[in-house]
Coordinates of N, CA and C in Angstrom, one line a residue:
Chain A
G1 N 119.1 180.4 -3.3 CA 118.9 179.3 -4.1 C 118.2 179.3 -5.3
E2 N 118.0 178.2 -5.9 CA 117.3 178.1 -7.4 C 115.9 178.9 -7.4
N3 N 115.6 179.5 -8.6 CA 114.5 180.2 -8.6 C 113.8 179.7 -10.1
V4 N 112.7 179.3 -10.2 CA 112.0 178.8 -11.8 C 110.8 179.6 -11.7
E5 N 110.9 180.2 -12.8 CA 109.8 180.9 -13.6 C 109.3 180.0 -14.6
Q6 N 107.7 180.1 -14.6 CA 107.1 179.2 -15.7 C 106.0 180.2 -16.1
H7 N 105.9 180.2 -17.6 CA 104.9 180.7 -18.3 C 104.4 180.2 -19.6
P8 N 103.1 180.2 -19.8 CA 102.3 181.2 -19.2 C 101.6 180.4 -18.0
S9 N 100.7 181.0 -17.4 CA 100.1 180.1 -16.1 C 98.8 179.2 -16.8
T10 N 98.4 179.9 -17.8 CA 97.0 179.0 -18.5 C 97.3 179.2 -19.9
L11 N 97.0 178.2 -20.7 CA 97.2 178.3 -22.1 C 96.0 177.3 -22.7
S12 N 95.2 178.2 -23.5 CA 94.0 177.5 -24.0 C 94.3 177.3 -25.6
V13 N 94.4 176.2 -26.0 CA 94.4 175.9 -27.6 C 93.2 174.9 -28.3
Q14 N 93.2 174.9 -29.5 CA 92.4 174.1 -30.3 C 92.8 172.8 -30.4
E15 N 92.3 171.8 -30.4 CA 92.9 170.5 -30.8 C 93.4 170.6 -32.3
G16 N 94.6 170.0 -32.1 CA 95.4 170.0 -33.5 C 96.6 171.0 -33.4
D17 N 96.4 171.9 -32.4 CA 97.4 173.1 -32.4 C 98.6 172.7 -31.7
S18 N 99.6 173.5 -31.7 CA 100.7 173.4 -30.9 C 100.5 174.1 -29.6
A19 N 101.4 173.7 -28.3 CA 101.2 174.3 -27.3 C 102.9 174.3 -26.6
V20 N 103.3 175.5 -26.4 CA 104.5 176.0 -25.8 C 104.6 176.3 -24.5
I21 N 105.4 175.9 -23.8 CA 105.2 176.3 -22.2 C 106.8 176.7 -21.7
K22 N 107.1 177.5 -21.3 CA 108.5 178.0 -21.3 C 108.9 178.3 -19.8
C23 N 110.2 178.0 -19.2 CA 110.7 178.2 -17.9 C 112.0 178.6 -17.8
T24 N 112.3 179.5 -16.9 CA 113.7 180.1 -16.9 C 114.0 179.8 -15.4
Y25 N 115.6 179.6 -15.4 CA 115.8 179.0 -14.1 C 117.2 180.2 -13.7
S26 N 117.3 180.3 -12.3 CA 118.7 180.9 -12.1 C 119.9 180.4 -11.8
D27 N 119.9 179.2 -11.3 CA 121.2 178.6 -10.9 C 122.0 177.9 -12.1
S28 N 123.1 178.7 -12.4 CA 123.8 178.1 -13.6 C 124.5 176.6 -13.3
A29 N 124.3 176.3 -12.3 CA 125.0 174.4 -11.9 C 123.7 173.9 -12.2
S30 N 122.4 174.4 -12.3 CA 121.3 173.0 -12.7 C 121.7 172.3 -13.8
N31 N 121.3 171.0 -13.9 CA 122.0 170.2 -14.9 C 120.7 169.2 -15.1
Y32 N 119.8 169.3 -14.4 CA 118.7 168.1 -14.9 C 117.3 168.7 -14.9
F33 N 116.4 168.8 -16.0 CA 115.3 169.5 -16.1 C 114.2 168.6 -16.7
P34 N 113.3 168.2 -15.6 CA 112.4 167.5 -16.0 C 111.2 168.0 -16.3
W35 N 110.0 167.5 -16.8 CA 108.5 168.1 -17.2 C 107.5 167.1 -16.8
Y36 N 106.8 167.6 -16.0 CA 105.8 166.7 -15.2 C 104.0 167.1 -15.7
K37 N 103.4 166.2 -15.9 CA 101.8 166.2 -16.0 C 101.3 165.9 -14.8
Q38 N 100.3 167.1 -14.6 CA 99.5 166.3 -13.2 C 98.1 166.8 -13.6
E39 N 97.4 165.4 -13.8 CA 95.9 165.4 -13.9 C 95.2 165.6 -12.5
L40 N 93.9 165.9 -12.6 CA 93.1 166.0 -11.5 C 93.0 164.8 -10.7
G41 N 93.4 165.0 -9.1 CA 93.4 163.7 -8.5 C 94.6 162.9 -8.5
K42 N 95.6 163.3 -9.4 CA 96.7 162.4 -9.5 C 98.1 163.0 -9.1
G43 N 98.9 162.3 -8.7 CA 100.4 162.9 -8.5 C 101.0 163.3 -10.0
P44 N 102.0 164.2 -9.7 CA 102.6 164.6 -10.9 C 103.2 163.3 -12.2
Q45 N 103.2 163.3 -13.1 CA 104.1 162.2 -13.9 C 104.9 162.6 -15.2
L46 N 106.0 162.2 -14.9 CA 107.3 162.7 -15.5 C 106.8 162.3 -17.1
I47 N 107.0 163.3 -18.0 CA 106.5 163.2 -19.5 C 107.8 163.2 -20.3
I48 N 108.8 164.0 -19.7 CA 110.2 164.1 -20.6 C 111.0 164.8 -19.7
D49 N 112.3 164.7 -20.0 CA 113.3 165.5 -19.3 C 114.5 165.4 -20.1
I50 N 115.4 166.4 -19.6 CA 116.3 166.8 -20.6 C 117.9 167.1 -19.5
R51 N 118.8 166.6 -20.0 CA 120.3 167.1 -18.9 C 121.1 168.1 -19.7
S52 N 121.8 168.8 -18.7 CA 122.5 170.0 -19.5 C 123.4 169.8 -20.7
N53 N 123.6 168.6 -20.7 CA 124.6 168.1 -22.0 C 124.0 168.1 -23.1
V54 N 122.5 168.2 -23.2 CA 121.8 168.0 -24.3 C 121.0 169.3 -24.7
G55 N 120.8 169.7 -26.3 CA 119.9 170.9 -26.4 C 118.4 170.6 -26.6
E56 N 118.4 169.4 -27.0 CA 116.9 169.1 -27.6 C 116.6 167.7 -27.3
K57 N 115.4 167.2 -27.0 CA 115.0 165.8 -26.9 C 113.5 165.9 -27.2
K58 N 113.3 164.6 -28.0 CA 112.0 164.6 -28.4 C 111.3 163.3 -28.3
D59 N 109.9 163.2 -27.8 CA 109.5 161.9 -27.3 C 108.1 161.9 -28.4
Q60 N 108.0 161.2 -29.4 CA 106.5 161.4 -30.3 C 106.3 163.0 -30.6
R61 N 105.0 163.4 -29.7 CA 104.5 164.6 -29.8 C 104.8 165.6 -28.7
I62 N 106.0 165.1 -27.9 CA 106.4 166.3 -27.0 C 108.1 166.4 -27.2
A63 N 108.5 167.5 -27.0 CA 109.9 168.0 -27.3 C 110.1 168.9 -26.1
V64 N 111.5 168.9 -25.7 CA 111.8 170.0 -24.9 C 113.1 170.6 -25.4
T65 N 113.4 171.8 -25.2 CA 114.6 172.5 -25.7 C 115.2 173.2 -24.7
L66 N 116.7 173.1 -24.6 CA 117.5 173.8 -23.5 C 118.2 174.7 -24.1
N67 N 118.2 175.9 -23.4 CA 119.2 177.0 -23.8 C 120.1 177.5 -22.6
K68 N 121.2 176.7 -22.4 CA 121.9 176.8 -21.0 C 122.6 178.4 -20.9
T69 N 123.1 178.9 -22.1 CA 123.4 180.4 -22.0 C 122.6 181.3 -21.6
A70 N 121.1 181.2 -21.8 CA 120.0 181.9 -21.5 C 119.3 181.4 -20.3
K71 N 119.8 180.2 -20.1 CA 118.9 179.5 -18.7 C 117.7 179.4 -18.9
H72 N 117.0 179.0 -20.0 CA 115.9 178.6 -20.4 C 115.5 177.4 -20.9
F73 N 114.3 176.6 -20.5 CA 114.0 175.6 -21.3 C 112.4 175.4 -21.7
S74 N 112.1 174.8 -22.7 CA 110.6 175.1 -22.9 C 110.2 173.3 -23.3
L75 N 109.0 173.4 -23.4 CA 108.2 172.0 -23.5 C 107.4 172.4 -24.8
H76 N 107.3 171.6 -25.8 CA 106.5 171.8 -26.9 C 105.6 170.5 -27.1
I77 N 104.4 170.7 -27.3 CA 103.6 169.4 -27.6 C 102.8 169.8 -28.9
T78 N 102.7 169.1 -29.9 CA 102.3 169.3 -31.3 C 101.1 168.3 -31.4
E79 N 100.3 168.9 -32.3 CA 98.8 168.0 -32.4 C 98.4 167.8 -31.5
T80 N 98.1 168.7 -30.6 CA 97.3 168.4 -29.2 C 95.9 168.0 -29.1
Q81 N 95.8 167.1 -28.1 CA 94.5 166.4 -28.2 C 93.8 166.7 -26.9
P82 N 92.6 166.6 -26.9 CA 91.8 166.6 -25.3 C 92.3 166.1 -24.0
E83 N 93.0 164.9 -24.6 CA 93.6 164.1 -23.2 C 95.0 164.7 -22.7
D84 N 95.3 165.7 -23.8 CA 96.5 166.4 -23.3 C 96.5 167.7 -22.0
S85 N 95.1 168.1 -21.9 CA 94.7 169.0 -20.9 C 94.9 168.4 -19.3
A86 N 95.6 169.2 -18.8 CA 96.2 169.0 -17.4 C 97.0 170.2 -17.0
V87 N 97.7 170.1 -15.7 CA 98.4 171.2 -15.3 C 100.0 170.5 -15.6
Y88 N 100.9 171.3 -16.2 CA 102.0 171.0 -16.4 C 103.0 171.8 -15.7
F89 N 104.3 171.1 -15.1 CA 105.1 171.8 -14.1 C 106.6 171.5 -14.9
C90 N 107.2 172.4 -14.8 CA 108.9 172.1 -15.1 C 109.4 172.1 -13.8
A91 N 110.9 171.7 -13.8 CA 111.6 171.8 -12.6 C 113.0 171.8 -13.1
A92 N 113.8 172.3 -11.9 CA 115.3 172.4 -12.2 C 116.1 171.9 -11.0
T93 N 117.0 170.9 -11.2 CA 117.9 170.6 -10.0 C 119.3 171.0 -10.5
G94 N 120.0 171.5 -9.3 CA 121.3 171.9 -9.7 C 122.2 171.5 -8.6
G95 N 123.0 172.4 -8.0 CA 123.9 172.0 -7.1 C 123.7 171.7 -5.6
S96 N 122.7 172.2 -5.4 CA 121.9 171.8 -4.2 C 121.2 170.5 -4.3
Y97 N 121.1 169.9 -5.3 CA 120.2 168.5 -5.3 C 119.0 168.6 -4.9
I98 N 118.2 169.8 -4.7 CA 117.0 169.9 -4.3 C 116.0 170.5 -5.6
P99 N 115.1 169.7 -6.0 CA 114.6 170.1 -7.2 C 113.5 171.3 -6.9
T100 N 113.6 172.5 -7.8 CA 112.6 173.7 -7.6 C 112.0 173.6 -8.8
F101 N 110.7 173.6 -8.5 CA 109.4 173.5 -9.7 C 108.9 175.0 -10.0
G102 N 108.5 175.0 -11.2 CA 107.7 176.2 -11.8 C 106.3 176.0 -11.0
R103 N 105.8 177.3 -10.9 CA 104.2 177.3 -10.6 C 103.1 176.5 -11.3
G104 N 103.4 175.8 -12.5 CA 102.4 175.3 -13.3 C 101.9 175.9 -14.5
T105 N 101.5 175.4 -15.5 CA 100.8 175.7 -16.7 C 99.4 174.9 -16.8
S106 N 98.3 175.3 -16.5 CA 97.1 174.7 -17.0 C 96.8 174.8 -18.6
L107 N 97.1 173.6 -19.1 CA 96.6 173.8 -20.4 C 95.5 173.1 -20.7
I108 N 94.4 173.9 -21.4 CA 93.2 173.6 -22.1 C 93.0 173.4 -23.6
V109 N 92.8 172.1 -23.9 CA 92.9 171.7 -25.3 C 91.3 171.4 -25.6
H110 N 90.7 172.5 -26.4 CA 89.3 172.6 -26.6 C 88.9 171.5 -27.9
P111 N 87.9 170.8 -27.9 CA 87.8 169.6 -29.2 C 87.1 170.7 -30.1
Chain B
K1 N 105.0 146.3 -12.8 CA 105.7 146.8 -11.5 C 104.7 147.8 -11.0
A2 N 104.5 147.8 -9.6 CA 103.6 148.6 -8.8 C 104.3 149.7 -8.6
G3 N 103.4 151.0 -8.8 CA 103.9 152.4 -8.7 C 104.0 152.6 -7.1
V4 N 104.1 153.9 -6.8 CA 104.4 154.5 -5.5 C 103.1 154.5 -4.9
T5 N 103.1 154.0 -3.6 CA 101.9 154.1 -2.8 C 101.9 154.8 -1.8
Q6 N 100.8 155.7 -1.4 CA 100.9 156.4 -0.3 C 99.6 156.3 0.4
T7 N 99.8 156.0 1.8 CA 98.5 156.0 2.6 C 98.7 157.0 4.0
P8 N 97.7 157.4 4.5 CA 96.1 157.5 3.8 C 96.1 158.4 2.7
R9 N 95.2 158.3 2.0 CA 94.5 159.3 0.8 C 94.1 160.4 1.2
Y10 N 93.4 160.4 2.2 CA 92.8 161.5 2.9 C 92.9 161.3 4.2
L11 N 93.0 162.8 4.9 CA 93.1 162.9 6.4 C 92.8 164.0 6.9
I12 N 91.9 164.1 7.7 CA 91.4 165.4 8.7 C 92.0 165.3 10.0
K13 N 92.7 166.5 10.4 CA 93.3 166.4 11.6 C 93.0 168.0 12.4
T14 N 93.0 168.0 13.6 CA 92.8 169.4 14.2 C 94.0 170.0 14.5
R15 N 93.8 171.5 14.5 CA 95.1 172.3 15.0 C 95.8 171.5 16.1
G16 N 97.2 171.5 16.1 CA 97.9 171.0 17.5 C 98.1 169.7 17.3
Q17 N 97.6 168.8 16.8 CA 97.5 167.4 16.6 C 99.0 167.0 15.9
Q18 N 99.2 165.7 15.6 CA 100.5 165.4 14.9 C 99.8 164.3 13.8
V19 N 100.6 164.2 12.8 CA 100.0 163.0 11.7 C 101.3 162.4 11.3
T20 N 101.0 161.1 10.9 CA 102.2 160.5 10.0 C 101.7 159.9 8.9
L21 N 102.2 160.2 7.6 CA 101.9 159.6 6.1 C 103.0 158.8 5.8
S22 N 102.7 157.8 5.2 CA 103.4 156.6 4.6 C 103.7 156.5 3.4
C23 N 104.7 156.3 2.8 CA 104.9 156.0 1.3 C 106.0 154.7 1.1
S24 N 105.3 154.2 -0.1 CA 106.2 152.9 -0.5 C 106.6 153.1 -1.7
P25 N 108.1 152.8 -1.9 CA 108.5 153.2 -3.3 C 108.2 152.4 -4.2
I26 N 108.8 152.6 -5.6 CA 108.7 151.5 -6.4 C 109.8 150.3 -6.1
S27 N 109.6 149.2 -6.2 CA 110.5 148.2 -5.8 C 111.7 148.4 -6.5
G28 N 112.9 148.6 -5.7 CA 114.1 148.6 -6.2 C 114.9 150.1 -6.0
H29 N 113.8 151.0 -6.0 CA 114.3 152.4 -5.7 C 114.6 152.5 -4.3
R30 N 115.7 153.3 -4.1 CA 116.5 153.6 -3.1 C 116.3 155.1 -2.5
S31 N 115.9 155.9 -3.3 CA 115.6 157.3 -2.7 C 113.9 157.5 -2.8
V32 N 113.6 158.2 -1.9 CA 112.4 158.5 -1.6 C 112.3 160.2 -1.1
S33 N 111.8 161.0 -1.9 CA 111.7 162.3 -1.5 C 110.0 162.9 -1.3
W34 N 109.8 163.7 -0.4 CA 108.6 164.3 -0.1 C 108.4 165.7 -0.3
Y35 N 107.1 166.0 -1.0 CA 106.9 167.4 -1.4 C 105.5 167.7 -0.7
Q36 N 105.2 169.1 -0.5 CA 104.1 169.7 -0.3 C 103.6 170.6 -1.4
Q37 N 102.4 170.1 -1.8 CA 101.8 170.9 -2.9 C 100.5 171.9 -2.3
T38 N 100.5 173.1 -2.2 CA 99.4 173.9 -2.2 C 99.2 175.1 -3.1
P39 N 98.2 175.5 -3.5 CA 97.5 176.3 -4.4 C 98.5 177.7 -4.2
G40 N 98.8 178.2 -3.0 CA 99.6 179.4 -2.8 C 101.2 179.3 -3.1
Q41 N 101.9 178.2 -2.6 CA 103.2 178.1 -2.8 C 103.6 177.3 -4.0
G42 N 102.7 176.1 -4.5 CA 103.1 175.2 -5.6 C 103.8 174.1 -5.0
L43 N 104.5 173.3 -5.7 CA 105.4 172.3 -5.3 C 106.4 172.6 -4.6
Q44 N 106.7 172.3 -3.4 CA 107.9 172.5 -2.7 C 108.6 171.3 -2.1
F45 N 109.6 171.1 -2.2 CA 110.5 169.9 -1.6 C 110.5 169.8 -0.1
L46 N 110.4 169.0 0.5 CA 110.5 168.8 1.8 C 111.8 168.1 2.1
F47 N 112.0 166.7 2.0 CA 113.5 166.3 2.1 C 113.4 165.0 1.2
E48 N 114.8 164.3 1.2 CA 115.0 163.3 0.6 C 115.6 162.1 1.3
Y49 N 115.3 161.1 1.5 CA 116.1 160.0 1.9 C 116.6 159.0 1.0
F50 N 117.6 158.5 1.5 CA 118.4 157.6 0.5 C 119.4 156.7 1.5
S51 N 118.9 155.2 1.2 CA 119.4 154.2 2.1 C 119.3 154.7 3.8
E52 N 118.2 155.0 4.2 CA 117.8 155.3 5.4 C 118.4 156.6 6.0
T53 N 119.0 157.4 5.2 CA 119.7 158.7 5.6 C 119.3 159.8 4.7
Q54 N 118.7 161.1 5.6 CA 118.4 161.9 4.9 C 119.6 162.8 4.1
R55 N 119.2 162.8 2.9 CA 120.4 163.5 2.1 C 120.1 164.9 1.7
N56 N 118.9 165.5 1.8 CA 118.7 166.5 1.4 C 117.2 167.3 2.2
K57 N 117.2 168.6 2.4 CA 116.2 169.0 3.2 C 115.8 170.2 2.8
G58 N 114.5 170.4 2.5 CA 114.2 171.9 2.0 C 114.2 172.8 3.3
N59 N 113.5 173.9 2.7 CA 113.2 174.9 4.1 C 111.9 175.0 4.7
F60 N 111.8 174.1 5.2 CA 110.8 173.9 6.3 C 110.8 173.9 7.7
P61 N 110.2 174.2 8.6 CA 110.4 173.8 10.0 C 110.5 172.6 10.4
G62 N 111.3 172.8 11.8 CA 111.7 171.2 12.4 C 110.2 170.4 12.8
R63 N 109.1 170.9 12.5 CA 107.9 170.2 12.8 C 107.9 169.2 11.8
F64 N 108.4 169.4 10.6 CA 108.4 168.2 9.5 C 109.5 167.5 9.7
S65 N 109.4 166.0 9.9 CA 110.5 165.1 9.9 C 110.0 164.0 9.0
G66 N 111.1 163.1 8.7 CA 110.9 162.0 8.1 C 111.9 160.9 8.8
R67 N 111.7 159.5 8.0 CA 112.6 158.7 8.0 C 112.4 157.6 7.1
Q68 N 113.3 156.9 6.7 CA 113.2 155.6 5.9 C 113.6 154.3 6.4
F69 N 113.0 153.5 6.1 CA 113.2 152.0 6.7 C 114.0 151.3 5.7
S70 N 114.6 150.2 6.2 CA 115.7 149.3 5.5 C 115.0 148.9 4.0
N71 N 113.8 148.9 4.1 CA 113.0 148.4 2.8 C 112.8 149.3 2.0
S72 N 113.1 150.5 2.2 CA 113.0 151.9 1.4 C 111.9 152.5 1.4
R73 N 110.8 151.9 2.6 CA 109.4 152.6 2.7 C 110.0 153.7 3.7
S74 N 108.9 154.7 3.7 CA 109.4 156.0 4.3 C 108.1 156.6 5.0
E75 N 108.4 157.3 6.2 CA 107.2 158.0 6.7 C 107.7 159.5 6.9
M76 N 106.7 160.3 6.9 CA 106.9 161.9 7.3 C 105.8 162.2 8.4
N77 N 106.5 163.0 9.2 CA 105.6 163.3 10.6 C 105.4 164.7 10.4
V78 N 104.5 165.1 10.7 CA 104.1 166.9 11.2 C 103.5 166.8 12.5
S79 N 104.2 167.4 13.3 CA 103.9 167.7 14.7 C 103.3 169.1 14.9
T80 N 102.7 169.3 15.8 CA 101.7 170.6 16.2 C 101.2 171.1 15.0
L81 N 100.2 170.3 14.2 CA 99.8 170.8 13.0 C 99.0 172.2 13.2
E82 N 99.3 173.1 12.0 CA 98.8 174.3 11.9 C 98.1 174.4 10.7
L83 N 96.9 175.3 10.7 CA 96.2 175.6 9.5 C 96.8 175.5 8.2
G84 N 97.9 176.2 8.2 CA 98.7 176.6 6.8 C 99.5 175.1 6.5
D85 N 99.1 173.8 7.2 CA 99.6 172.8 6.9 C 98.8 171.9 6.0
S86 N 97.7 172.5 5.8 CA 96.6 171.8 5.0 C 97.2 172.0 3.4
A87 N 97.4 170.5 2.8 CA 98.2 170.5 1.5 C 98.0 169.0 1.1
L88 N 98.5 168.8 -0.2 CA 98.6 167.7 -0.6 C 100.0 167.2 -0.6
Y89 N 100.3 166.3 0.3 CA 101.6 165.7 0.2 C 102.4 164.5 -0.7
L90 N 102.9 164.9 -1.2 CA 103.5 163.9 -2.3 C 104.8 163.2 -1.9
C91 N 104.9 161.9 -2.3 CA 106.0 161.1 -2.3 C 106.4 160.8 -3.6
A92 N 107.7 160.9 -3.9 CA 108.3 160.4 -5.2 C 109.4 159.3 -4.7
S93 N 109.6 158.3 -5.6 CA 110.8 157.4 -5.5 C 111.4 157.5 -6.9
S94 N 112.9 157.5 -6.8 CA 113.8 157.1 -7.8 C 114.9 156.3 -7.5
L95 N 115.6 155.6 -8.3 CA 116.6 154.7 -8.1 C 117.6 155.0 -7.3
E96 N 118.3 156.5 -7.7 CA 119.5 157.1 -7.2 C 119.3 158.3 -6.6
G97 N 118.3 159.1 -6.9 CA 118.0 160.5 -6.4 C 117.5 161.4 -7.1
T98 N 117.4 162.4 -6.7 CA 116.4 163.7 -7.2 C 117.2 164.2 -8.5
S99 N 118.6 164.2 -8.3 CA 119.1 165.2 -9.6 C 119.7 164.1 -10.6
V100 N 119.7 163.0 -10.6 CA 120.3 162.0 -11.3 C 119.3 161.0 -11.9
D101 N 118.0 160.9 -11.4 CA 117.1 159.9 -12.0 C 115.9 160.5 -12.2
E102 N 114.9 159.8 -12.9 CA 113.8 160.1 -13.1 C 112.9 159.7 -11.7
Q103 N 112.2 160.8 -11.3 CA 111.2 160.3 -10.2 C 109.7 160.1 -10.6
Y104 N 109.4 159.1 -9.7 CA 107.8 158.9 -9.8 C 107.1 159.1 -8.8
F105 N 105.9 160.0 -8.9 CA 105.2 160.2 -8.1 C 104.2 159.5 -7.2
G106 N 103.8 159.4 -6.2 CA 102.4 158.7 -5.8 C 101.5 159.7 -5.8
P107 N 100.1 159.1 -5.8 CA 98.9 159.8 -5.8 C 98.8 161.1 -4.7
G108 N 99.6 160.9 -3.5 CA 99.5 162.1 -2.7 C 98.4 161.7 -1.5
T109 N 98.6 162.3 -0.5 CA 97.8 162.4 0.7 C 97.5 163.8 0.9
R110 N 95.9 164.1 1.0 CA 95.3 165.3 0.9 C 95.1 165.2 2.4
L111 N 95.9 166.3 3.1 CA 95.6 166.9 4.5 C 94.9 167.9 4.8
T112 N 93.8 167.9 5.4 CA 93.2 168.8 5.7 C 93.1 169.1 7.3
V113 N 93.7 170.2 7.9 CA 93.8 170.8 9.3 C 92.6 171.8 9.7
T114 N 91.8 171.5 10.7 CA 90.9 172.3 11.1 C 91.0 173.1 12.5

């Protein structure tokens, strides 16, 4: 089955810095790659997603890049703010139609 | 538009008991998926229902089951509870399914098994 590795597990940045979280996947049939933000006591919230026919997608301060050849995709957050502090999860869905999630990255943005 | 709702939010059960959790999807969404979230295993897919039929199933024992009603509301049941079933159970809904549509998660049901 699909295996998704996510790094780093913890990321600490200063307000205004950029943050990058990386994920690799194993199933070459995977074609949908969402990113979720989970705040304490809440369910995951979709923040951006990318499909396999696109290499990059941007939404204001958030961007995702996908390298199908290398089987990795990354989340980029620019001009980080304290309210960006949360746990971020990547996921990959492929031929099995079953989403596989990374283990999460705890992002801490220091004011 | 109302989001995904889950009831109850918190639950304490004793080992050996059974439990039923409920999920109401966003209006118009036909797919409901269930996930288990634990510190040790992370977020794991349990199953997906679409138009009252189970479409996909994750790698969980048969003690975990679910169903979906004609109004797309879904329930999941765990029988013969074990201590290891303590987790946050999340429900997510989407228009057409996990592989083609954005999923919207509910706040989860925190289950504690003692």
